[in-house]
XYZ file of N, CA and C in Angstrom:
507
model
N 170.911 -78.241 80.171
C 169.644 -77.722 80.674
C 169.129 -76.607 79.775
N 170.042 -76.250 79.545
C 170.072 -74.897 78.725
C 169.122 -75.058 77.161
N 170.064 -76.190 76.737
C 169.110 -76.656 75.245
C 167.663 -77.501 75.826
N 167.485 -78.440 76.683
C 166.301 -78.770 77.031
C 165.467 -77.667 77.077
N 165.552 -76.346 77.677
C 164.616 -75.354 77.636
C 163.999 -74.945 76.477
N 165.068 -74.448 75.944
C 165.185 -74.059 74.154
C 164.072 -74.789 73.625
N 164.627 -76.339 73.596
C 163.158 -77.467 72.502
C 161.994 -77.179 73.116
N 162.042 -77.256 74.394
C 160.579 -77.284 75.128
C 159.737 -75.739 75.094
N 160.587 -74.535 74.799
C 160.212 -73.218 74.615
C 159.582 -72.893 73.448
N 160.292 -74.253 72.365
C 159.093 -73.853 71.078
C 157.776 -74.473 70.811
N 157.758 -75.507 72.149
C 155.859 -75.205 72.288
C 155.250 -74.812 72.987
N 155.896 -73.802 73.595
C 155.452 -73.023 74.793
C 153.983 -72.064 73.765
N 154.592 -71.223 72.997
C 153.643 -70.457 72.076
C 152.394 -71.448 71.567
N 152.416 -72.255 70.857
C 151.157 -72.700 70.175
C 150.738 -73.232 71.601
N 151.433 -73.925 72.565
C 150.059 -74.235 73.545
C 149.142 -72.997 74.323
N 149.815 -71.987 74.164
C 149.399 -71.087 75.115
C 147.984 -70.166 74.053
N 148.623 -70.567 72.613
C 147.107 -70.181 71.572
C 146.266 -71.209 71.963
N 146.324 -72.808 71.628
C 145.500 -73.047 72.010
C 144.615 -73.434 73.164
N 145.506 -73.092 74.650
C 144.699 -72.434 75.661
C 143.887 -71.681 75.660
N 144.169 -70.658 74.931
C 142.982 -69.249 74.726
C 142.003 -69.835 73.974
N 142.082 -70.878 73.125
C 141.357 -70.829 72.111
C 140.274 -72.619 72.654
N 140.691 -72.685 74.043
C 140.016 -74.036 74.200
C 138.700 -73.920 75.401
N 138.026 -74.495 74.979
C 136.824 -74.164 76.250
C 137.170 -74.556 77.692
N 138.262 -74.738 77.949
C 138.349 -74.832 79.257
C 139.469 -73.478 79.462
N 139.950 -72.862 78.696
C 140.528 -71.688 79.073
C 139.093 -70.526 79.928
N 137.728 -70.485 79.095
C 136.510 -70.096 79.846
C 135.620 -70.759 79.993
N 135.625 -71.819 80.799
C 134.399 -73.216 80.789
C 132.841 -71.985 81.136
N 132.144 -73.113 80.583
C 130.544 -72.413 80.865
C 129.967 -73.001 81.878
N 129.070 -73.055 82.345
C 128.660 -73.928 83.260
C 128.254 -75.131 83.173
N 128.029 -75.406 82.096
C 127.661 -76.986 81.184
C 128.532 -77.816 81.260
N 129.609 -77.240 81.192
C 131.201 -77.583 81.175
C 131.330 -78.464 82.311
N 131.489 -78.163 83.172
C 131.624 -78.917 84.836
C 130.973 -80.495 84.994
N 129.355 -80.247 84.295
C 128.668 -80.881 84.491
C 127.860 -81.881 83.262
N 129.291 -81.957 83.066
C 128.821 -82.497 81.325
C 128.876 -83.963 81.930
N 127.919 -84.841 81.560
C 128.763 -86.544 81.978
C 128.406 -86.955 83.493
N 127.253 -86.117 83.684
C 127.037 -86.251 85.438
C 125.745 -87.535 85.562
N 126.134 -87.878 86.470
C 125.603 -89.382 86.840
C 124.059 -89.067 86.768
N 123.169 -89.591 85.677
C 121.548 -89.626 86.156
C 121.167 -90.241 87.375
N 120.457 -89.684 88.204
C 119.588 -90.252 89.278
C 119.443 -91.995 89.236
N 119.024 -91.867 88.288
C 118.056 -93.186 87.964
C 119.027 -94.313 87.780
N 120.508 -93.986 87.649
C 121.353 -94.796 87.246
C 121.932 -95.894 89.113
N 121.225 -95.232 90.187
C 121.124 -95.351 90.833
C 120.251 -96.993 91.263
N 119.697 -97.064 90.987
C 119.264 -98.619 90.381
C 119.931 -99.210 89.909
N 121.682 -99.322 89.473
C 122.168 -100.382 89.626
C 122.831 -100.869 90.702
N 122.838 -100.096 91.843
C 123.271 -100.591 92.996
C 122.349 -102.051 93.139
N 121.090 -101.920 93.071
C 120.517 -103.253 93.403
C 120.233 -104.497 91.954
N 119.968 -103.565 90.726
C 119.467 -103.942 89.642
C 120.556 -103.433 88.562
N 121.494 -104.645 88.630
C 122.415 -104.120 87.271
C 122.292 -104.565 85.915
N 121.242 -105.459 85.417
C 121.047 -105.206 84.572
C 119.678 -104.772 84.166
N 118.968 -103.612 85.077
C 118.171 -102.943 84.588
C 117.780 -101.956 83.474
N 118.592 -101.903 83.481
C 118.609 -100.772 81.323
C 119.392 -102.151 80.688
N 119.275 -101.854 79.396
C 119.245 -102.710 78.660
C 121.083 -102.749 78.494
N 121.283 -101.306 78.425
C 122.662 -101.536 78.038
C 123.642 -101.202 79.440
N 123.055 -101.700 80.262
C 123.631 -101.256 82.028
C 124.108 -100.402 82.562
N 123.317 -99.291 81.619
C 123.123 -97.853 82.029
C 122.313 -96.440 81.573
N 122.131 -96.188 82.508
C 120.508 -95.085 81.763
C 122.118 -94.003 80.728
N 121.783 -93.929 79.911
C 122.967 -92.925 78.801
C 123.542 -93.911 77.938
N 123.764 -95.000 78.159
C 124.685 -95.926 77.794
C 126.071 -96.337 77.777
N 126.552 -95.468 78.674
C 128.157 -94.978 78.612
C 128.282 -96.008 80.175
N 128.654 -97.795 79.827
C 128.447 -98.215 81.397
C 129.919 -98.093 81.910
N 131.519 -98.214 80.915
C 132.655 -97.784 81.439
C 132.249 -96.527 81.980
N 131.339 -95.147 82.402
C 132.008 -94.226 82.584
C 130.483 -93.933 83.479
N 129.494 -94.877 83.479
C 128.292 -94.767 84.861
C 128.531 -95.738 84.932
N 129.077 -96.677 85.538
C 129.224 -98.440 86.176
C 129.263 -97.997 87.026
N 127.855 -98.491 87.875
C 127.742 -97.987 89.490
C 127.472 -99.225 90.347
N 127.466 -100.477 89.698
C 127.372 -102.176 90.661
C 128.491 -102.118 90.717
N 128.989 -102.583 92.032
C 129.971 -102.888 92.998
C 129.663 -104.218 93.223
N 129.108 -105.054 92.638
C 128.293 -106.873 93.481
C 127.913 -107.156 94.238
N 126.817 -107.684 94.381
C 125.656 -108.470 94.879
C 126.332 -108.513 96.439
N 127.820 -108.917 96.718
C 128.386 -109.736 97.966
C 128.861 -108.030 98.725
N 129.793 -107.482 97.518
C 129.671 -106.034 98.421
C 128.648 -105.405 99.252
N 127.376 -104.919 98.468
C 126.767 -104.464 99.242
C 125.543 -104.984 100.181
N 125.641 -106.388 100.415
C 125.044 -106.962 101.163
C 126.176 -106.606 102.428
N 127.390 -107.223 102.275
C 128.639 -106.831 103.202
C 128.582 -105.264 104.171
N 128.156 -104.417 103.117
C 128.047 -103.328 103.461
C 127.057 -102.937 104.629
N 125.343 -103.651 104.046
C 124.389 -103.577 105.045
C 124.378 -104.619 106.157
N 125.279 -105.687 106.012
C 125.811 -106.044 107.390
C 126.497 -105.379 108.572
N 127.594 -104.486 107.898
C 128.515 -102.975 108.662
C 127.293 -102.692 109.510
N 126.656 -102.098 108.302
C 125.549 -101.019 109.061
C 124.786 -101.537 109.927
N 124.186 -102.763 110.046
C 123.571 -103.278 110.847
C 124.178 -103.370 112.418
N 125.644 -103.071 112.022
C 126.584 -103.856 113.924
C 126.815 -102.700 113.684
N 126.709 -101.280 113.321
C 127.656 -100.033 113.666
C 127.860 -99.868 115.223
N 126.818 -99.974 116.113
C 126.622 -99.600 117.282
C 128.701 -101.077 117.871
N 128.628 -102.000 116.938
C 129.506 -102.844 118.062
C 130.938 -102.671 117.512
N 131.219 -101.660 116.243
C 132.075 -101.754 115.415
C 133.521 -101.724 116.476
N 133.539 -100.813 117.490
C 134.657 -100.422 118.412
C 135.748 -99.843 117.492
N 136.610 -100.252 117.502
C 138.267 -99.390 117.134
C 137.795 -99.022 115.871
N 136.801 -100.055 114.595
C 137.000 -99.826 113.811
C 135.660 -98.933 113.410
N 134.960 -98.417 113.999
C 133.934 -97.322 113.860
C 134.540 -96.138 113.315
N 135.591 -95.489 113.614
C 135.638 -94.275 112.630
C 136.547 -94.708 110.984
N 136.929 -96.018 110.999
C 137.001 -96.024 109.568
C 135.573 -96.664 108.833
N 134.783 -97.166 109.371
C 133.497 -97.056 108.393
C 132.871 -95.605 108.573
N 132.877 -94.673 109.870
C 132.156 -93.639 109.279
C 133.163 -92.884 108.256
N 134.335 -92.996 108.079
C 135.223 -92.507 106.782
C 134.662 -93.248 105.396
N 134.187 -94.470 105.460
C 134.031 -95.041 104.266
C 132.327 -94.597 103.867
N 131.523 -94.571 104.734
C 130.261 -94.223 104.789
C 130.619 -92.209 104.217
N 131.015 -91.718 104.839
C 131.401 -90.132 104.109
C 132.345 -90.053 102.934
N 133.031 -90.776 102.620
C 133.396 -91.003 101.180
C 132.995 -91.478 100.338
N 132.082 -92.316 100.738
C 130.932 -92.623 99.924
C 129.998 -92.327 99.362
N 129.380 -91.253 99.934
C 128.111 -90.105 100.611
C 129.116 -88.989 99.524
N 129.791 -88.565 99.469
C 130.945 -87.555 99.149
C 130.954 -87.750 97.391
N 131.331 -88.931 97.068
C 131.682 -89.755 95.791
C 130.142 -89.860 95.059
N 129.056 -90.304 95.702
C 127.915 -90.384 94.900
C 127.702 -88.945 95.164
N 127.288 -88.166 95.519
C 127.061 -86.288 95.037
C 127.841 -85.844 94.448
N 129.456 -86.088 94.223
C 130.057 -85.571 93.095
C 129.567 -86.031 91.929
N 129.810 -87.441 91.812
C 129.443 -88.058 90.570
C 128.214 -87.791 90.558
N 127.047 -87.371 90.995
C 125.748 -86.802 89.851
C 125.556 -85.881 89.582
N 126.901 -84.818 89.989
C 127.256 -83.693 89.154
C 126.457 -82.643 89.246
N 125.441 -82.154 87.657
C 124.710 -81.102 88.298
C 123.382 -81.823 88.486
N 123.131 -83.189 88.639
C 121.884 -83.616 88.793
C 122.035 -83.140 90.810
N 122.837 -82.981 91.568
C 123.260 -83.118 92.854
C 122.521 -81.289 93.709
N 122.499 -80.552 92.390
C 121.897 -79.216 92.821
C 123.037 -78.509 93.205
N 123.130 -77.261 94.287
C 123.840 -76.370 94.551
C 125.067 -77.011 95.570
N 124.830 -78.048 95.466
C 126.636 -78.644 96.098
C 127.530 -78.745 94.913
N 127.296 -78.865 94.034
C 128.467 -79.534 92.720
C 128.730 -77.763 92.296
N 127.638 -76.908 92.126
C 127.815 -75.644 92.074
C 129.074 -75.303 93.157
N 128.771 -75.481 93.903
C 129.564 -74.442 95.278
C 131.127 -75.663 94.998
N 131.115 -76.693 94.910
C 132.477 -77.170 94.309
C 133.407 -77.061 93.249
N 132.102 -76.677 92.365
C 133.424 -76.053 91.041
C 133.459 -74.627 91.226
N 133.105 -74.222 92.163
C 133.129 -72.730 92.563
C 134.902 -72.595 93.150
N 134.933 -74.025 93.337
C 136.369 -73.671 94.339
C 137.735 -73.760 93.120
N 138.300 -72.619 93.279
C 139.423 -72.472 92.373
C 139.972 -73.611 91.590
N 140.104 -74.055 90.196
C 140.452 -74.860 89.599
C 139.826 -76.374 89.189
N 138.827 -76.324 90.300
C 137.740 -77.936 89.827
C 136.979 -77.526 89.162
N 136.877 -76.455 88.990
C 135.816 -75.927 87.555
C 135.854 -76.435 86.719
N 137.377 -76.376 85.985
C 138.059 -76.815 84.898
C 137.989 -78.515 84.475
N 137.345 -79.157 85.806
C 137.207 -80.522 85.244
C 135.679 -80.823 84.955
N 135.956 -81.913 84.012
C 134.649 -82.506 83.550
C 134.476 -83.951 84.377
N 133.005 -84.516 83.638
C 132.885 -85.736 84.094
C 132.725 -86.187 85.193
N 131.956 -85.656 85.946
C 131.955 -85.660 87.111
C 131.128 -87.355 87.677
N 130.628 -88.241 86.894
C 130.297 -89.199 87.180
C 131.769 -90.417 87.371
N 132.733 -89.797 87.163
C 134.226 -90.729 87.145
C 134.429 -90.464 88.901
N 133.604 -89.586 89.486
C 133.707 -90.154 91.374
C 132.873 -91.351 91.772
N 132.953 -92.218 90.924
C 132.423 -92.863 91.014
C 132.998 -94.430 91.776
N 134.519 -93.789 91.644
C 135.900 -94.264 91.948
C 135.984 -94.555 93.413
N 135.394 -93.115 93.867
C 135.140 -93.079 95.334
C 134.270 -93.780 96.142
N 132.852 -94.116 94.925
C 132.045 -95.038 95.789
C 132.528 -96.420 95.887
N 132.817 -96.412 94.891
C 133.640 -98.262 95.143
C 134.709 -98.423 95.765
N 135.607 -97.517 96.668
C 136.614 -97.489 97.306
C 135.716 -97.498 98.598
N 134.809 -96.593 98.617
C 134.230 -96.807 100.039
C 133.548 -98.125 100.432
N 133.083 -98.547 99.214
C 132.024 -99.929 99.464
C 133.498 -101.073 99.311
N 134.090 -101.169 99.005
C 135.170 -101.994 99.144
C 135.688 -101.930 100.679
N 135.686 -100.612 101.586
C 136.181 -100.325 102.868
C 135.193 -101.030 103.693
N 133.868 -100.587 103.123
C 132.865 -101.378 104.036
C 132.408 -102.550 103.702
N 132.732 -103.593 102.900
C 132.798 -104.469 102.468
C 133.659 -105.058 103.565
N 134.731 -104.889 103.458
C 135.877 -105.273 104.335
C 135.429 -105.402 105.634
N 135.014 -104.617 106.093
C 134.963 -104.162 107.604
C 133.569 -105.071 108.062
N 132.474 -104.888 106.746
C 131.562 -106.012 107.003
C 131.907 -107.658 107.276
N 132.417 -108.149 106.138
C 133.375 -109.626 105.926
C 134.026 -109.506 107.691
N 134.291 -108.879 108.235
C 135.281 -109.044 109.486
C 134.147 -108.989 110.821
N 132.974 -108.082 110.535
C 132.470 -108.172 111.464
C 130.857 -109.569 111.431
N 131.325 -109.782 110.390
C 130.144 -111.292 109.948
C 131.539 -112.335 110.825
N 132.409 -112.629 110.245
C 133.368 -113.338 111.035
C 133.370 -113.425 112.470
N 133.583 -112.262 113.172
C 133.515 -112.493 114.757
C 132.183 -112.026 115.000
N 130.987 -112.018 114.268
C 129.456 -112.220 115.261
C 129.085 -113.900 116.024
N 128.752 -113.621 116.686
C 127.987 -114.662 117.527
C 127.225 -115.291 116.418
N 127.098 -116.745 116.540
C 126.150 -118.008 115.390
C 124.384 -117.579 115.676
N 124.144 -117.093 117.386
C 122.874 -116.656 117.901
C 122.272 -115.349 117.400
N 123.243 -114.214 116.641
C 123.146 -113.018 116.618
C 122.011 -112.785 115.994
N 120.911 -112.212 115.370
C 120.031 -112.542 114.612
C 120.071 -110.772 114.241
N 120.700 -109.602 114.646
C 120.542 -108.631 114.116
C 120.634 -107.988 112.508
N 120.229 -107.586 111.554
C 120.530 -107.270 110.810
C 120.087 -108.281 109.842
N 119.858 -109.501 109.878
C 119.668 -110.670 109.350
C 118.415 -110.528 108.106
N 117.344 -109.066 108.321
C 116.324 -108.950 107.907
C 116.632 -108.160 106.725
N 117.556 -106.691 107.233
C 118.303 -105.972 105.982
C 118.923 -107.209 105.261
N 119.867 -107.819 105.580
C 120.807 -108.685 104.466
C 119.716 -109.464 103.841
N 119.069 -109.803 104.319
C 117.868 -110.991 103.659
C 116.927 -110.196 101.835
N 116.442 -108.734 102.625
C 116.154 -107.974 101.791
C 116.679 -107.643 100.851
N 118.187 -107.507 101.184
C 118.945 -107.172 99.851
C 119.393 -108.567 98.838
């Protein structure tokens, strides 16, 4: 144990220079919000190949915001039966607030004084990229995806609710 310390103690020094010496040892405020989701990128929920390169910046590994055509139709099916969801109503309102949660992180400082008051909180300062919560929206639309697919399954063949949203989308 003794010599493991030793090897690992002689890069203790140069990392700790170039800590001091790296912009996240004093991030600026740019820093936080470098890589934050444009508004407009928001249009690929319905329209994914609306920019040419399938994303307003061009960076679509790191703004890829389509989830597919079947997800979020799935989704505005959920929403349409919320009122009949029963047991499973508080995991779509979990997927609906993680969702809600995930798109305002990811547009970063386009989001205003919420992304402020979050890297305000000890240590998320220090991260960038804030359009990579983007992770979160497709975990949520995958939840409500799910929960949609289950509640299209046991509706009534007569049901006609919601039929107008899904049609629209």
């Amino acid at each position: 144990k003794a010599v493991g310390v030793m090897v690992g103690g002689v890069q203790l020094l140069p990392t700790l220079d170039v800590l001091r010496a790296s912009t996240r040892g004093a991030p600026d405020e740019g820093f936080g919000s470098f890589f934050s989701l444009h508004p407009v990128n928001l249009l690929q929920l319905v329209a994914p190949y609306f920019f040419r390169e399938r994303a307003h910046a061009g960076y679509t590994h790191e703004m890829g915001l389509y989830g597919g055509a079947v997800a979020l139709v799935l989704a505005a099916w959920l929403w349409s039966r919320r009122a009949d969801l029963g047991a499973r109503r508080p995991l779509a309102a979990f997927a609906l607030a993680l969702g809600g949660l995930g798109l305002v992180l990811a547009l970063g400082g386009y989001s205003g004084p919420f992304y402020r008051a979050w890297t305000a909180i000890p240590g998320l300062g220090l991260f960038r990229c804030p359009c990579r919560h983007i992770v979160l929206v497709h975990l949520a639309l995958a939840i409500a995806a799910a929960l949609g697919l289950e509640a299209l399954a046991a509706g009534r063949p007569d049901d006609r609710r919601g039929r107008g949203l899904v049609a629209a989308l």
